mmCIF file with all atom_site columns, C-alpha atoms in Angstrom:
data_model
loop_
_atom_site.group_PDB
_atom_site.id
_atom_site.type_symbol
_atom_site.label_atom_id
_atom_site.label_alt_id
_atom_site.label_comp_id
_atom_site.label_asym_id
_atom_site.label_entity_id
_atom_site.label_seq_id
_atom_site.pdbx_PDB_ins_code
_atom_site.Cartn_x
_atom_site.Cartn_y
_atom_site.Cartn_z
_atom_site.occupancy
_atom_site.B_iso_or_equiv
_atom_site.pdbx_formal_charge
_atom_site.auth_seq_id
_atom_site.auth_comp_id
_atom_site.auth_asym_id
_atom_site.auth_atom_id
_atom_site.pdbx_PDB_model_num
ATOM 1   C CA . MET A 1 1   ? 4.445   22.493  1.591   1.00 34.00 ? 1403 MET A CA 1
ATOM 2   C CA . SER A 1 2   ? 4.226   22.154  -2.172  1.00 40.00 ? 1404 SER A CA 1
ATOM 3   C CA . LYS A 1 3   ? 1.938   24.383  -4.212  1.00 43.00 ? 1405 LYS A CA 1
ATOM 4   C CA . ASN A 1 4   ? -0.094  21.303  -5.243  1.00 44.00 ? 1406 ASN A CA 1
ATOM 5   C CA . ALA A 1 5   ? -0.322  19.985  -1.688  1.00 42.00 ? 1407 ALA A CA 1
ATOM 6   C CA . SER A 1 6   ? -1.778  23.262  -0.447  1.00 44.00 ? 1408 SER A CA 1
ATOM 7   C CA . ARG A 1 7   ? -4.534  22.963  -3.075  1.00 49.00 ? 1409 ARG A CA 1
ATOM 8   C CA . GLY A 1 8   ? -5.116  19.341  -2.125  1.00 56.00 ? 1410 GLY A CA 1
ATOM 9   C CA . ASP A 1 9   ? -4.291  17.860  -5.536  1.00 69.00 ? 1411 ASP A CA 1
ATOM 10  C CA . GLY A 1 10  ? -0.686  16.745  -4.954  1.00 86.00 ? 1412 GLY A CA 1
ATOM 11  C CA . PRO A 1 11  ? 0.448   13.712  -2.982  1.00 93.00 ? 1413 PRO A CA 1
ATOM 12  C CA . ARG A 1 12  ? 0.050   14.076  0.770   1.00 97.00 ? 1414 ARG A CA 1
ATOM 13  C CA . THR A 1 13  ? 1.814   11.828  3.264   1.00 97.00 ? 1415 THR A CA 1
ATOM 14  C CA . VAL A 1 14  ? -0.348  9.386   5.189   1.00 98.00 ? 1416 VAL A CA 1
ATOM 15  C CA . PRO A 1 15  ? 0.948   8.989   8.762   1.00 98.00 ? 1417 PRO A CA 1
ATOM 16  C CA . ASN A 1 16  ? 1.513   5.506   10.170  1.00 98.00 ? 1418 ASN A CA 1
ATOM 17  C CA . PRO A 1 17  ? -0.307  5.544   13.519  1.00 97.00 ? 1419 PRO A CA 1
ATOM 18  C CA . TYR A 1 18  ? 0.890   2.016   14.322  1.00 96.00 ? 1420 TYR A CA 1
ATOM 19  C CA . ALA A 1 19  ? 4.584   2.981   14.311  1.00 95.00 ? 1421 ALA A CA 1
ATOM 20  C CA . GLY A 1 20  ? 6.131   2.563   17.730  1.00 91.00 ? 1422 GLY A CA 1
ATOM 21  C CA . HIS A 1 21  ? 3.391   0.269   19.083  1.00 91.00 ? 1423 HIS A CA 1
ATOM 22  C CA . PRO A 1 22  ? 5.103   -2.573  20.997  1.00 91.00 ? 1424 PRO A CA 1
ATOM 23  C CA . ASP A 1 23  ? 3.023   -5.317  19.306  1.00 91.00 ? 1425 ASP A CA 1
ATOM 24  C CA . TYR A 1 24  ? 3.322   -3.924  15.770  1.00 93.00 ? 1426 TYR A CA 1
ATOM 25  C CA . ARG A 1 25  ? 5.509   -6.006  13.457  1.00 95.00 ? 1427 ARG A CA 1
ATOM 26  C CA . CYS A 1 26  ? 3.924   -5.669  10.017  1.00 96.00 ? 1428 CYS A CA 1
ATOM 27  C CA . PHE A 1 27  ? 6.229   -7.014  7.304   1.00 97.00 ? 1429 PHE A CA 1
ATOM 28  C CA . GLY A 1 28  ? 4.848   -4.446  4.873   1.00 98.00 ? 1430 GLY A CA 1
ATOM 29  C CA . CYS A 1 29  ? 4.836   -1.160  6.757   1.00 97.00 ? 1431 CYS A CA 1
ATOM 30  C CA . ASP A 1 30  ? 6.526   -1.370  10.167  1.00 97.00 ? 1432 ASP A CA 1
ATOM 31  C CA . PRO A 1 31  ? 9.458   1.067   9.932   1.00 97.00 ? 1433 PRO A CA 1
ATOM 32  C CA . ASP A 1 32  ? 11.230  -0.873  12.705  1.00 96.00 ? 1434 ASP A CA 1
ATOM 33  C CA . ASN A 1 33  ? 10.847  -4.409  11.292  1.00 96.00 ? 1435 ASN A CA 1
ATOM 34  C CA . PRO A 1 34  ? 14.458  -5.279  10.368  1.00 96.00 ? 1436 PRO A CA 1
ATOM 35  C CA . THR A 1 35  ? 13.421  -7.662  7.565   1.00 96.00 ? 1437 THR A CA 1
ATOM 36  C CA . GLY A 1 36  ? 10.316  -5.766  6.446   1.00 97.00 ? 1438 GLY A CA 1
ATOM 37  C CA . LEU A 1 37  ? 9.540   -3.648  3.410   1.00 98.00 ? 1439 LEU A CA 1
ATOM 38  C CA . LYS A 1 38  ? 9.164   -0.427  5.467   1.00 98.00 ? 1440 LYS A CA 1
ATOM 39  C CA . LEU A 1 39  ? 6.555   1.034   3.108   1.00 99.00 ? 1441 LEU A CA 1
ATOM 40  C CA . GLU A 1 40  ? 5.381   4.611   3.502   1.00 98.00 ? 1442 GLU A CA 1
ATOM 41  C CA . PHE A 1 41  ? 2.273   5.951   1.807   1.00 99.00 ? 1443 PHE A CA 1
ATOM 42  C CA . ALA A 1 42  ? 0.865   9.069   0.217   1.00 98.00 ? 1444 ALA A CA 1
ATOM 43  C CA . ILE A 1 43  ? -2.620  9.859   -0.989  1.00 98.00 ? 1445 ILE A CA 1
ATOM 44  C CA . GLU A 1 44  ? -3.355  11.709  -4.196  1.00 96.00 ? 1446 GLU A CA 1
ATOM 45  C CA . GLY A 1 45  ? -7.030  12.216  -4.921  1.00 94.00 ? 1447 GLY A CA 1
ATOM 46  C CA . ARG A 1 46  ? -8.524  8.763   -4.350  1.00 95.00 ? 1448 ARG A CA 1
ATOM 47  C CA . ARG A 1 47  ? -5.272  6.907   -5.025  1.00 98.00 ? 1449 ARG A CA 1
ATOM 48  C CA . VAL A 1 48  ? -2.743  5.615   -2.521  1.00 99.00 ? 1450 VAL A CA 1
ATOM 49  C CA . ILE A 1 49  ? 0.875   5.581   -3.657  1.00 99.00 ? 1451 ILE A CA 1
ATOM 50  C CA . SER A 1 50  ? 4.086   4.137   -2.265  1.00 99.00 ? 1452 SER A CA 1
ATOM 51  C CA . HIS A 1 51  ? 7.637   4.007   -3.581  1.00 99.00 ? 1453 HIS A CA 1
ATOM 52  C CA . TRP A 1 52  ? 9.835   1.050   -2.718  1.00 99.00 ? 1454 TRP A CA 1
ATOM 53  C CA . GLN A 1 53  ? 13.530  0.479   -3.341  1.00 98.00 ? 1455 GLN A CA 1
ATOM 54  C CA . PRO A 1 54  ? 14.247  -3.171  -4.273  1.00 99.00 ? 1456 PRO A CA 1
ATOM 55  C CA . ARG A 1 55  ? 16.709  -5.163  -2.164  1.00 98.00 ? 1457 ARG A CA 1
ATOM 56  C CA . ALA A 1 56  ? 19.026  -8.010  -3.172  1.00 98.00 ? 1458 ALA A CA 1
ATOM 57  C CA . ASP A 1 57  ? 17.760  -10.228 -0.334  1.00 98.00 ? 1459 ASP A CA 1
ATOM 58  C CA . LEU A 1 58  ? 14.252  -10.141 -1.866  1.00 98.00 ? 1460 LEU A CA 1
ATOM 59  C CA . GLU A 1 59  ? 15.207  -11.282 -5.356  1.00 98.00 ? 1461 GLU A CA 1
ATOM 60  C CA . GLY A 1 60  ? 14.239  -14.494 -7.125  1.00 97.00 ? 1462 GLY A CA 1
ATOM 61  C CA . TYR A 1 61  ? 16.671  -14.437 -10.025 1.00 98.00 ? 1463 TYR A CA 1
ATOM 62  C CA . PRO A 1 62  ? 19.698  -12.166 -9.651  1.00 98.00 ? 1464 PRO A CA 1
ATOM 63  C CA . GLY A 1 63  ? 18.612  -8.572  -10.160 1.00 98.00 ? 1465 GLY A CA 1
ATOM 64  C CA . VAL A 1 64  ? 14.899  -9.461  -10.344 1.00 99.00 ? 1466 VAL A CA 1
ATOM 65  C CA . THR A 1 65  ? 12.532  -8.833  -7.427  1.00 99.00 ? 1467 THR A CA 1
ATOM 66  C CA . HIS A 1 66  ? 10.678  -11.995 -6.383  1.00 99.00 ? 1468 HIS A CA 1
ATOM 67  C CA . GLY A 1 67  ? 7.054   -12.179 -7.566  1.00 98.00 ? 1469 GLY A CA 1
ATOM 68  C CA . GLY A 1 68  ? 5.865   -12.928 -4.041  1.00 99.00 ? 1470 GLY A CA 1
ATOM 69  C CA . ILE A 1 69  ? 7.325   -9.630  -2.890  1.00 99.00 ? 1471 ILE A CA 1
ATOM 70  C CA . LEU A 1 70  ? 5.430   -7.833  -5.666  1.00 99.00 ? 1472 LEU A CA 1
ATOM 71  C CA . ALA A 1 71  ? 2.233   -9.538  -4.456  1.00 99.00 ? 1473 ALA A CA 1
ATOM 72  C CA . THR A 1 72  ? 2.991   -8.388  -0.907  1.00 99.00 ? 1474 THR A CA 1
ATOM 73  C CA . LEU A 1 73  ? 3.574   -4.813  -2.086  1.00 99.00 ? 1475 LEU A CA 1
ATOM 74  C CA . ALA A 1 74  ? 0.212   -4.894  -3.879  1.00 99.00 ? 1476 ALA A CA 1
ATOM 75  C CA . ASP A 1 75  ? -1.643  -6.316  -0.884  1.00 99.00 ? 1477 ASP A CA 1
ATOM 76  C CA . GLU A 1 76  ? -0.123  -3.767  1.483   1.00 99.00 ? 1478 GLU A CA 1
ATOM 77  C CA . VAL A 1 77  ? -0.864  -0.658  -0.594  1.00 99.00 ? 1479 VAL A CA 1
ATOM 78  C CA . ALA A 1 78  ? -4.420  -1.939  -1.146  1.00 99.00 ? 1480 ALA A CA 1
ATOM 79  C CA . ALA A 1 79  ? -4.881  -2.334  2.617   1.00 98.00 ? 1481 ALA A CA 1
ATOM 80  C CA . TRP A 1 80  ? -3.681  1.231   3.120   1.00 98.00 ? 1482 TRP A CA 1
ATOM 81  C CA . TYR A 1 81  ? -6.261  2.349   0.560   1.00 98.00 ? 1483 TYR A CA 1
ATOM 82  C CA . ILE A 1 82  ? -8.885  0.916   2.925   1.00 98.00 ? 1484 ILE A CA 1
ATOM 83  C CA . HIS A 1 83  ? -7.306  2.838   5.834   1.00 97.00 ? 1485 HIS A CA 1
ATOM 84  C CA . ALA A 1 84  ? -6.561  6.176   4.167   1.00 97.00 ? 1486 ALA A CA 1
ATOM 85  C CA . VAL A 1 85  ? -9.431  6.533   1.695   1.00 97.00 ? 1487 VAL A CA 1
ATOM 86  C CA . LEU A 1 86  ? -12.276 4.501   3.194   1.00 97.00 ? 1488 LEU A CA 1
ATOM 87  C CA . GLY A 1 87  ? -11.312 5.354   6.773   1.00 96.00 ? 1489 GLY A CA 1
ATOM 88  C CA . THR A 1 88  ? -11.550 1.863   8.210   1.00 97.00 ? 1490 THR A CA 1
ATOM 89  C CA . ALA A 1 89  ? -9.871  -1.550  8.140   1.00 97.00 ? 1491 ALA A CA 1
ATOM 90  C CA . GLY A 1 90  ? -10.442 -4.721  6.200   1.00 97.00 ? 1492 GLY A CA 1
ATOM 91  C CA . MET A 1 91  ? -8.958  -8.089  5.391   1.00 97.00 ? 1493 MET A CA 1
ATOM 92  C CA . THR A 1 92  ? -7.890  -9.525  2.072   1.00 98.00 ? 1494 THR A CA 1
ATOM 93  C CA . ARG A 1 93  ? -10.350 -12.051 0.663   1.00 98.00 ? 1495 ARG A CA 1
ATOM 94  C CA . GLU A 1 94  ? -8.629  -12.668 -2.627  1.00 99.00 ? 1496 GLU A CA 1
ATOM 95  C CA . LEU A 1 95  ? -5.507  -11.418 -4.372  1.00 99.00 ? 1497 LEU A CA 1
ATOM 96  C CA . SER A 1 96  ? -4.861  -11.979 -8.066  1.00 99.00 ? 1498 SER A CA 1
ATOM 97  C CA . VAL A 1 97  ? -1.617  -10.808 -9.656  1.00 99.00 ? 1499 VAL A CA 1
ATOM 98  C CA . THR A 1 98  ? -0.801  -10.646 -13.362 1.00 99.00 ? 1500 THR A CA 1
ATOM 99  C CA . TYR A 1 99  ? 2.900   -10.276 -14.090 1.00 99.00 ? 1501 TYR A CA 1
ATOM 100 C CA . HIS A 1 100 ? 3.794   -8.295  -17.226 1.00 99.00 ? 1502 HIS A CA 1
ATOM 101 C CA . ALA A 1 101 ? 7.590   -7.877  -17.124 1.00 99.00 ? 1503 ALA A CA 1
ATOM 102 C CA . PRO A 1 102 ? 10.514  -8.844  -14.876 1.00 99.00 ? 1504 PRO A CA 1
ATOM 103 C CA . ALA A 1 103 ? 10.776  -6.415  -11.960 1.00 99.00 ? 1505 ALA A CA 1
ATOM 104 C CA . LEU A 1 104 ? 14.400  -5.455  -12.489 1.00 99.00 ? 1506 LEU A CA 1
ATOM 105 C CA . ALA A 1 105 ? 15.998  -4.048  -9.352  1.00 98.00 ? 1507 ALA A CA 1
ATOM 106 C CA . GLU A 1 106 ? 17.845  -1.459  -11.453 1.00 98.00 ? 1508 GLU A CA 1
ATOM 107 C CA . GLU A 1 107 ? 14.404  0.056   -12.194 1.00 98.00 ? 1509 GLU A CA 1
ATOM 108 C CA . GLY A 1 108 ? 13.991  1.067   -8.546  1.00 98.00 ? 1510 GLY A CA 1
ATOM 109 C CA . PRO A 1 109 ? 12.451  2.740   -6.797  1.00 99.00 ? 1511 PRO A CA 1
ATOM 110 C CA . PHE A 1 110 ? 9.240   0.997   -7.825  1.00 99.00 ? 1512 PHE A CA 1
ATOM 111 C CA . ARG A 1 111 ? 5.967   2.930   -7.874  1.00 99.00 ? 1513 ARG A CA 1
ATOM 112 C CA . VAL A 1 112 ? 3.105   1.050   -6.210  1.00 99.00 ? 1514 VAL A CA 1
ATOM 113 C CA . GLU A 1 113 ? -0.321  2.613   -6.784  1.00 99.00 ? 1515 GLU A CA 1
ATOM 114 C CA . ALA A 1 114 ? -3.796  1.575   -5.597  1.00 99.00 ? 1516 ALA A CA 1
ATOM 115 C CA . ALA A 1 115 ? -7.227  2.765   -6.715  1.00 99.00 ? 1517 ALA A CA 1
ATOM 116 C CA . ALA A 1 116 ? -10.696 1.345   -6.160  1.00 98.00 ? 1518 ALA A CA 1
ATOM 117 C CA . VAL A 1 117 ? -12.612 -0.432  -8.885  1.00 98.00 ? 1519 VAL A CA 1
ATOM 118 C CA . GLU A 1 118 ? -15.608 -0.998  -6.590  1.00 98.00 ? 1520 GLU A CA 1
ATOM 119 C CA . GLU A 1 119 ? -16.399 0.258   -3.087  1.00 97.00 ? 1521 GLU A CA 1
ATOM 120 C CA . GLY A 1 120 ? -19.228 -0.840  -0.850  1.00 94.00 ? 1522 GLY A CA 1
ATOM 121 C CA . PRO A 1 121 ? -20.015 -0.785  2.868   1.00 93.00 ? 1523 PRO A CA 1
ATOM 122 C CA . LYS A 1 122 ? -18.797 -4.387  3.343   1.00 97.00 ? 1524 LYS A CA 1
ATOM 123 C CA . SER A 1 123 ? -16.432 -4.974  0.445   1.00 98.00 ? 1525 SER A CA 1
ATOM 124 C CA . ALA A 1 124 ? -13.998 -3.263  -1.889  1.00 98.00 ? 1526 ALA A CA 1
ATOM 125 C CA . LEU A 1 125 ? -12.144 -4.264  -5.025  1.00 99.00 ? 1527 LEU A CA 1
ATOM 126 C CA . ILE A 1 126 ? -8.822  -2.459  -5.319  1.00 99.00 ? 1528 ILE A CA 1
ATOM 127 C CA . GLU A 1 127 ? -6.593  -2.453  -8.402  1.00 99.00 ? 1529 GLU A CA 1
ATOM 128 C CA . VAL A 1 128 ? -2.861  -2.018  -7.930  1.00 99.00 ? 1530 VAL A CA 1
ATOM 129 C CA . THR A 1 129 ? -0.129  -1.304  -10.454 1.00 99.00 ? 1531 THR A CA 1
ATOM 130 C CA . ILE A 1 130 ? 3.582   -1.689  -9.828  1.00 99.00 ? 1532 ILE A CA 1
ATOM 131 C CA . SER A 1 131 ? 5.984   -0.070  -12.249 1.00 99.00 ? 1533 SER A CA 1
ATOM 132 C CA . GLY A 1 132 ? 9.641   0.816   -12.500 1.00 99.00 ? 1534 GLY A CA 1
ATOM 133 C CA . ARG A 1 133 ? 11.344  4.171   -12.653 1.00 98.00 ? 1535 ARG A CA 1
ATOM 134 C CA . SER A 1 134 ? 11.229  4.149   -16.482 1.00 98.00 ? 1536 SER A CA 1
ATOM 135 C CA . GLY A 1 135 ? 7.490   3.430   -16.460 1.00 98.00 ? 1537 GLY A CA 1
ATOM 136 C CA . THR A 1 136 ? 7.775   -0.298  -17.234 1.00 99.00 ? 1538 THR A CA 1
ATOM 137 C CA . LEU A 1 137 ? 4.667   -2.018  -15.862 1.00 99.00 ? 1539 LEU A CA 1
ATOM 138 C CA . PHE A 1 138 ? 5.772   -5.035  -13.827 1.00 99.00 ? 1540 PHE A CA 1
ATOM 139 C CA . CYS A 1 139 ? 2.394   -6.244  -12.636 1.00 99.00 ? 1541 CYS A CA 1
ATOM 140 C CA . THR A 1 140 ? -1.230  -5.444  -11.977 1.00 99.00 ? 1542 THR A CA 1
ATOM 141 C CA . ALA A 1 141 ? -3.157  -6.876  -9.062  1.00 99.00 ? 1543 ALA A CA 1
ATOM 142 C CA . ARG A 1 142 ? -6.792  -7.041  -8.061  1.00 99.00 ? 1544 ARG A CA 1
ATOM 143 C CA . CYS A 1 143 ? -7.364  -7.212  -4.324  1.00 99.00 ? 1545 CYS A CA 1
ATOM 144 C CA . SER A 1 144 ? -10.786 -8.108  -2.965  1.00 99.00 ? 1546 SER A CA 1
ATOM 145 C CA . PHE A 1 145 ? -11.296 -6.954  0.631   1.00 98.00 ? 1547 PHE A CA 1
ATOM 146 C CA . ALA A 1 146 ? -13.838 -7.582  3.341   1.00 98.00 ? 1548 ALA A CA 1
ATOM 147 C CA . VAL A 1 147 ? -14.405 -4.095  4.755   1.00 98.00 ? 1549 VAL A CA 1
ATOM 148 C CA . PHE A 1 148 ? -15.451 -3.586  8.366   1.00 97.00 ? 1550 PHE A CA 1
ATOM 149 C CA . SER A 1 149 ? -17.355 -0.688  9.830   1.00 96.00 ? 1551 SER A CA 1
ATOM 150 C CA . GLU A 1 150 ? -15.103 1.687   11.715  1.00 94.00 ? 1552 GLU A CA 1
ATOM 151 C CA . ALA A 1 151 ? -16.713 0.599   15.010  1.00 96.00 ? 1553 ALA A CA 1
ATOM 152 C CA . VAL A 1 152 ? -15.984 -3.089  14.340  1.00 96.00 ? 1554 VAL A CA 1
ATOM 153 C CA . ALA A 1 153 ? -12.463 -2.271  13.128  1.00 96.00 ? 1555 ALA A CA 1
ATOM 154 C CA . ARG A 1 154 ? -11.772 -0.321  16.335  1.00 95.00 ? 1556 ARG A CA 1
ATOM 155 C CA . ARG A 1 155 ? -13.125 -3.092  18.553  1.00 96.00 ? 1557 ARG A CA 1
ATOM 156 C CA . ARG A 1 156 ? -11.650 -6.161  16.836  1.00 94.00 ? 1558 ARG A CA 1
ATOM 157 C CA . LEU A 1 157 ? -8.547  -4.934  15.025  1.00 92.00 ? 1559 LEU A CA 1
ATOM 158 C CA . ASP A 1 158 ? -7.279  -2.123  17.267  1.00 91.00 ? 1560 ASP A CA 1
ATOM 159 C CA . PHE A 1 159 ? -7.944  0.273   14.387  1.00 95.00 ? 1561 PHE A CA 1
ATOM 160 C CA . PRO A 1 160 ? -7.007  3.738   15.691  1.00 96.00 ? 1562 PRO A CA 1
ATOM 161 C CA . GLY A 1 161 ? -9.755  5.513   13.746  1.00 96.00 ? 1563 GLY A CA 1
ATOM 162 C CA . ARG A 1 162 ? -10.049 7.324   10.447  1.00 95.00 ? 1564 ARG A CA 1
ATOM 163 C CA . GLU A 1 163 ? -8.577  10.537  11.873  1.00 96.00 ? 1565 GLU A CA 1
ATOM 164 C CA . ALA A 1 164 ? -5.268  8.746   12.590  1.00 97.00 ? 1566 ALA A CA 1
ATOM 165 C CA . PHE A 1 165 ? -4.724  8.324   8.829   1.00 97.00 ? 1567 PHE A CA 1
ATOM 166 C CA . ARG A 1 166 ? -5.548  11.919  7.901   1.00 95.00 ? 1568 ARG A CA 1
ATOM 167 C CA . PRO A 1 167 ? -2.935  12.972  5.311   1.00 93.00 ? 1569 PRO A CA 1
ATOM 168 C CA . VAL A 1 168 ? -0.427  15.682  6.110   1.00 89.00 ? 1570 VAL A CA 1
ATOM 169 C CA . ASP A 1 169 ? 1.074   18.072  3.555   1.00 77.00 ? 1571 ASP A CA 1
#
């Protein structure tokens, strides 16, 4: 365990409680989806962070990650913010992405970071940044979510409960 992790101020890994479930095929975070992004997450304070290595099969122009993939990365890390920080589940209402620079694959791994702009009992607005290894900002996204109570999320979405997303050092 890192010195920062033991104090609670360094990144802590968020477990994926869905991994291994026979009906789980998420394109964003299923570690066993052969075509998926296989994202893993960490929490640092009230931010959720992921690192993703670009792949040639997900490029638009040669050497440039497709903008739709960047939007998917943003949506996924924002959803995990709802899980890991708010302790429930939600669904995307609206996703707006502003692209700032080409997402060059040579800049991988990309840093994908989510933080809340607004949080309420039934909605959340999450801002996401995606940047390259050198710090180049590729895009920012604003993700509006409908947020469900934990009881509704458990009943309707098979949400395993807030404790299943408790970070580990």
